[in-house]
Amino acid sequence: MKLGFIGLGIMGAPMAQRLAEAGHDLLVTSNSAVPSALLSLGAKSFETAQQVTEQSEIIFIMVPDTPHVEDVLFGENGCAKAQLKGKTIVDMSSISPIETKVFARQIQASGAAYLDAPVSGGEIGAREGTLSIMVGGDEGVFGRVKPLFDILGKNITLVGGNGDGQTCKVANQIIVALNIEAVSEALLFASKAGADPARVRQALMGGFASSRILEVHAERMLKRTFNPGFKIALHQKDLNLALQSARALAVSLPNTANCQQLFNSCSADGGSELDHSALIQALEKMANHSIG
């Protein structure tokens, strides 16, 4: 198939590479440089989203935030400037569920299909094709795109209609943030009390407290390897979506708000580009104690 891919950042580049390696003709555009590995696989680079869309059957979008998706879709050289009839837009960014429903209606009015399909699993999942993909949209459209999702991920779920994929991703980010915060508190408590936090982690991995966060992110905390798999700045963006949506729904999310404040503290200290496991640094500063 002729596939478009717009956005080749930390997540987008390895995802696009997996599609190219599967034998699909890939047409790409990105604000960042197109990786040489993609070009060597035959990917063709273009200047604008409009150009990519004009020559593609299915167009994937993987950019940071809601305004970026809006610009890709409806900007001066956006997807909507191309003839959209019969094409499918798949937005795999993590953005506002409310705005996603608006975008979907506008794209569908132009004769194209639209899926929102945000992912979880980080850079490792993108490279290895083990992402969880949460999809919102028409079941028939989902069925047509599913073989491509299978190249990118393992846990692929049609959650509901347009916007429901993004709602699911916001829920995912709430759970991840709160788990990172819980693991941070636990290891900090253990270390300040005089126990070896590495051995505490090892013991907890065999019990009911075991989790993927305890497995992966606690190791990052202990080894102080905060090079980003998923940046604090991006998790802040996702929690903003959660808190804004919660306000609109009149729902209280007190612990989500607390995690956001800890991320804010990290960012104020220059850590916005660090991995979100670096949230522990905000707690360490308050305790005047480091576990690593």
Coordinates of C-alpha atoms in Angstrom, one line a residue:
M1 CA 0.0 0.0 0.0
K2 CA 1.0 3.6 -0.4
L3 CA 1.1 4.9 3.2
G4 CA 1.7 8.5 4.3
F5 CA 3.4 9.1 7.7
I6 CA 3.5 12.6 9.1
G7 CA 5.7 13.2 12.2
L8 CA 9.0 11.4 12.7
G9 CA 10.0 12.1 16.3
I10 CA 10.9 9.6 19.0
M11 CA 7.8 7.5 18.4
G12 CA 7.0 8.3 14.8
A13 CA 10.4 7.3 13.2
P14 CA 10.5 3.7 14.5
M15 CA 6.8 3.2 13.7
A16 CA 7.3 4.5 10.2
Q17 CA 10.3 2.2 9.8
R18 CA 8.3 -0.9 10.8
L19 CA 5.8 -0.1 8.1
A20 CA 8.5 0.4 5.5
E21 CA 10.2 -2.8 6.6
A22 CA 6.9 -4.6 6.0
G23 CA 7.1 -3.7 2.4
H24 CA 4.8 -0.7 2.1
D25 CA 5.6 2.3 0.0
L26 CA 6.1 5.1 2.5
L27 CA 5.7 8.8 1.9
V28 CA 6.8 11.0 4.8
T29 CA 7.1 14.5 6.0
S30 CA 8.4 15.8 9.3
N31 CA 9.7 19.0 11.0
S32 CA 12.7 16.9 12.0
A33 CA 15.1 15.3 9.6
V34 CA 14.0 12.1 7.9
P35 CA 16.2 9.3 9.3
S36 CA 18.6 7.8 6.8
A37 CA 17.3 4.3 7.7
L38 CA 13.9 5.2 6.4
L39 CA 15.3 6.7 3.2
S40 CA 17.4 3.5 2.6
L41 CA 14.2 1.5 2.9
G42 CA 12.7 3.5 0.0
A43 CA 10.7 6.1 1.9
K44 CA 10.1 9.3 -0.1
S45 CA 10.4 12.6 1.7
F46 CA 8.0 15.5 1.0
E47 CA 7.8 19.1 2.2
T48 CA 4.1 19.2 3.2
A49 CA 1.3 17.1 4.6
Q50 CA -0.8 18.0 1.5
Q51 CA 1.8 16.4 -0.8
V52 CA 2.0 13.2 1.3
T53 CA -1.8 13.0 1.4
E54 CA -2.3 13.5 -2.3
Q55 CA -0.2 10.3 -3.0
S56 CA -1.2 8.1 -0.1
E57 CA -4.1 5.8 0.6
I58 CA -3.8 5.8 4.3
I59 CA -2.1 8.7 6.2
F60 CA -0.7 8.3 9.7
I61 CA -0.1 11.3 11.9
M62 CA 2.2 11.2 14.9
V63 CA 2.8 14.7 16.3
P64 CA 3.0 16.1 19.9
D65 CA -0.2 17.9 20.7
T66 CA -3.7 19.0 19.6
P67 CA -2.6 22.2 17.8
H68 CA 0.0 20.3 15.8
V69 CA -2.7 17.8 14.6
E70 CA -5.0 20.7 13.7
D71 CA -2.2 22.3 11.6
V72 CA -1.4 19.0 9.9
L73 CA -5.0 18.5 9.0
F74 CA -6.2 22.0 8.3
G75 CA -3.2 24.3 8.0
E76 CA -2.0 26.1 4.9
N77 CA -0.5 22.9 3.4
G78 CA -2.5 20.4 5.4
C79 CA -4.1 17.1 4.6
A80 CA -7.5 18.8 3.9
K81 CA -5.9 20.8 1.0
A82 CA -5.6 17.5 -0.9
Q83 CA -8.5 15.5 -2.5
L84 CA -9.5 13.4 0.5
K85 CA -12.3 11.3 -1.0
G86 CA -11.7 7.6 -0.4
K87 CA -8.6 8.1 1.8
T88 CA -8.2 7.3 5.5
I89 CA -6.6 9.5 8.1
V90 CA -5.2 7.7 11.2
D91 CA -4.2 10.1 14.0
M92 CA -1.9 8.2 16.4
S93 CA -1.0 11.3 18.4
S94 CA -2.2 11.8 22.0
I95 CA -4.5 14.8 21.9
S96 CA -7.8 16.2 23.1
P97 CA -10.8 13.8 22.9
I98 CA -13.1 16.7 22.4
E99 CA -11.2 18.2 19.6
T100 CA -10.7 14.8 18.0
K101 CA -14.5 14.5 17.5
V102 CA -14.5 17.9 15.8
F103 CA -11.5 16.9 13.5
A104 CA -13.2 13.6 12.6
R105 CA -16.4 15.3 11.6
Q106 CA -14.6 17.8 9.4
I107 CA -12.5 15.1 7.7
Q108 CA -15.4 12.8 7.1
A109 CA -17.4 15.7 5.6
S110 CA -14.6 15.8 2.9
G111 CA -15.2 12.1 2.0
A112 CA -12.4 10.5 4.0
A113 CA -12.5 8.1 6.9
Y114 CA -10.9 9.0 10.3
L115 CA -9.6 6.9 13.1
D116 CA -8.0 8.2 16.3
A117 CA -5.5 5.6 17.5
P118 CA -3.2 6.8 20.2
V119 CA -0.6 4.4 21.5
S120 CA 1.1 3.4 24.7
G121 CA 4.4 1.6 25.1
G122 CA 7.0 4.3 24.6
E123 CA 10.0 4.2 22.3
I124 CA 10.8 0.6 23.1
G125 CA 7.3 -0.5 22.1
A126 CA 7.5 1.6 18.9
R127 CA 10.8 -0.1 17.9
E128 CA 9.7 -3.6 18.8
G129 CA 6.2 -3.4 17.4
T130 CA 4.6 -4.1 20.8
L131 CA 2.6 -0.9 21.3
S132 CA -0.9 -0.9 22.8
I133 CA -3.2 0.9 20.3
M134 CA -6.5 2.4 21.5
V135 CA -8.7 3.1 18.5
G136 CA -11.8 5.2 18.1
G137 CA -13.8 5.2 14.9
D138 CA -16.0 3.1 12.5
E139 CA -15.7 -0.7 12.9
G140 CA -15.3 -1.2 9.1
V141 CA -12.6 1.4 8.8
F142 CA -10.8 -0.2 11.8
G143 CA -11.0 -3.6 10.1
R144 CA -9.3 -2.2 7.0
V145 CA -6.5 -0.6 8.9
K146 CA -6.1 -3.4 11.5
P147 CA -3.4 -5.3 9.4
L148 CA -1.2 -2.2 9.6
F149 CA -1.9 -1.8 13.3
D150 CA -0.7 -5.4 13.7
I151 CA 2.7 -4.3 12.4
L152 CA 3.0 -1.6 15.0
G153 CA 1.4 -3.2 18.1
K154 CA 0.2 -6.3 20.0
N155 CA -2.7 -5.1 22.1
I156 CA -5.1 -3.4 19.6
T157 CA -8.6 -2.5 20.7
L158 CA -11.5 -0.7 19.0
V159 CA -12.7 1.2 22.1
G160 CA -15.7 2.9 20.4
G161 CA -16.4 5.9 18.2
N162 CA -14.2 8.8 17.2
G163 CA -12.7 10.4 20.4
D164 CA -13.0 7.2 22.5
G165 CA -9.5 6.1 21.5
Q166 CA -8.2 9.5 22.9
T167 CA -10.3 9.2 26.0
C168 CA -8.8 5.8 26.6
K169 CA -5.3 7.2 26.2
V170 CA -6.0 9.9 28.7
A171 CA -7.1 7.2 31.2
N172 CA -3.9 5.3 30.4
Q173 CA -1.8 8.4 31.2
I174 CA -3.6 8.9 34.5
I175 CA -2.7 5.4 35.5
V176 CA 0.9 5.6 34.4
A177 CA 1.5 8.9 36.2
L178 CA 0.0 7.7 39.4
N179 CA 2.0 4.5 39.3
I180 CA 5.2 6.4 38.7
E181 CA 4.4 8.6 41.6
A182 CA 3.6 5.5 43.8
V183 CA 6.8 3.7 42.9
S184 CA 8.8 6.9 43.5
E185 CA 7.3 7.3 47.0
A186 CA 7.9 3.7 47.9
L187 CA 11.5 3.6 46.8
L188 CA 12.2 7.0 48.5
F189 CA 10.6 5.8 51.7
A190 CA 12.6 2.6 51.7
S191 CA 15.9 4.3 51.0
K192 CA 15.4 7.1 53.6
A193 CA 14.5 4.4 56.1
G194 CA 17.9 2.7 55.5
A195 CA 16.9 -0.2 53.2
D196 CA 18.5 -0.9 49.9
P197 CA 16.0 0.4 47.3
A198 CA 17.3 -2.0 44.7
R199 CA 16.6 -5.0 46.9
V200 CA 13.3 -3.6 47.9
R201 CA 12.3 -3.4 44.3
Q202 CA 13.5 -6.9 43.7
A203 CA 11.3 -8.2 46.6
L204 CA 8.3 -6.2 45.4
M205 CA 8.6 -7.6 41.9
G206 CA 7.5 -11.0 43.3
G207 CA 4.4 -9.7 45.0
F208 CA 1.0 -7.9 44.5
A209 CA 2.8 -4.6 44.1
S210 CA 4.5 -5.8 40.9
S211 CA 3.9 -3.7 37.8
R212 CA 5.5 -2.7 34.5
I213 CA 6.3 0.7 36.1
L214 CA 8.1 -1.1 39.0
E215 CA 10.0 -3.2 36.5
V216 CA 11.1 -0.6 34.0
H217 CA 10.8 2.9 35.6
A218 CA 12.1 1.9 39.0
E219 CA 15.2 0.6 37.3
R220 CA 15.6 4.0 35.6
M221 CA 15.2 5.7 38.9
L222 CA 17.9 3.5 40.6
K223 CA 20.3 3.8 37.7
R224 CA 19.5 7.5 37.1
T225 CA 19.0 6.8 33.4
F226 CA 16.5 9.6 32.7
N227 CA 17.2 9.9 28.9
P228 CA 13.7 10.1 27.5
G229 CA 11.6 7.2 26.5
F230 CA 8.6 9.5 27.2
K231 CA 9.4 13.1 28.1
I232 CA 8.0 14.8 31.2
A233 CA 6.8 17.6 28.9
L234 CA 4.6 15.2 27.0
H235 CA 3.2 13.6 30.1
Q236 CA 2.4 17.1 31.4
K237 CA 0.5 17.7 28.1
D238 CA -1.5 14.5 28.6
L239 CA -2.4 15.3 32.2
N240 CA -3.5 18.7 31.1
L241 CA -5.9 17.0 28.8
A242 CA -7.1 14.9 31.7
L243 CA -7.6 17.8 34.0
Q244 CA -9.3 20.0 31.3
S245 CA -11.7 17.2 30.4
A246 CA -12.4 16.5 34.0
R247 CA -13.3 20.1 34.6
A248 CA -15.7 19.9 31.6
L249 CA -17.2 16.7 33.0
A250 CA -17.4 18.0 36.6
V251 CA -15.1 15.1 37.7
S252 CA -12.5 15.4 40.5
L253 CA -9.1 13.9 39.8
P254 CA -7.1 15.0 42.9
N255 CA -4.2 12.6 42.5
T256 CA -3.8 13.3 38.8
A257 CA -3.6 17.0 39.8
N258 CA -0.9 16.1 42.4
C259 CA 1.2 14.3 39.8
Q260 CA 0.9 17.2 37.5
Q261 CA 2.3 19.5 40.3
L262 CA 5.3 17.1 40.7
F263 CA 5.9 17.1 37.0
N264 CA 5.6 21.0 37.1
S265 CA 8.3 21.0 39.8
C266 CA 10.6 18.9 37.6
S267 CA 10.1 21.2 34.7
A268 CA 10.7 24.3 36.8
D269 CA 14.1 22.7 37.7
G270 CA 15.0 22.2 34.0
G271 CA 13.8 18.6 33.7
S272 CA 11.0 18.9 31.1
E273 CA 13.0 16.9 28.5
L274 CA 13.8 14.0 30.9
D275 CA 12.0 10.7 31.0
H276 CA 8.8 10.8 33.1
S277 CA 10.4 8.4 35.6
A278 CA 12.4 11.5 36.7
L279 CA 9.3 12.6 38.6
I280 CA 11.1 11.0 41.6
Q281 CA 13.5 13.9 41.6
A282 CA 10.7 16.3 42.8
L283 CA 10.1 14.0 45.8
E284 CA 13.8 13.6 46.5
K285 CA 14.2 17.3 46.7
M286 CA 11.4 17.6 49.2
A287 CA 13.0 14.8 51.3
N288 CA 16.5 16.1 50.8
H289 CA 17.5 12.5 49.9
S290 CA 18.4 10.7 46.7
I291 CA 17.9 7.0 46.2
G292 CA 20.6 6.8 43.6

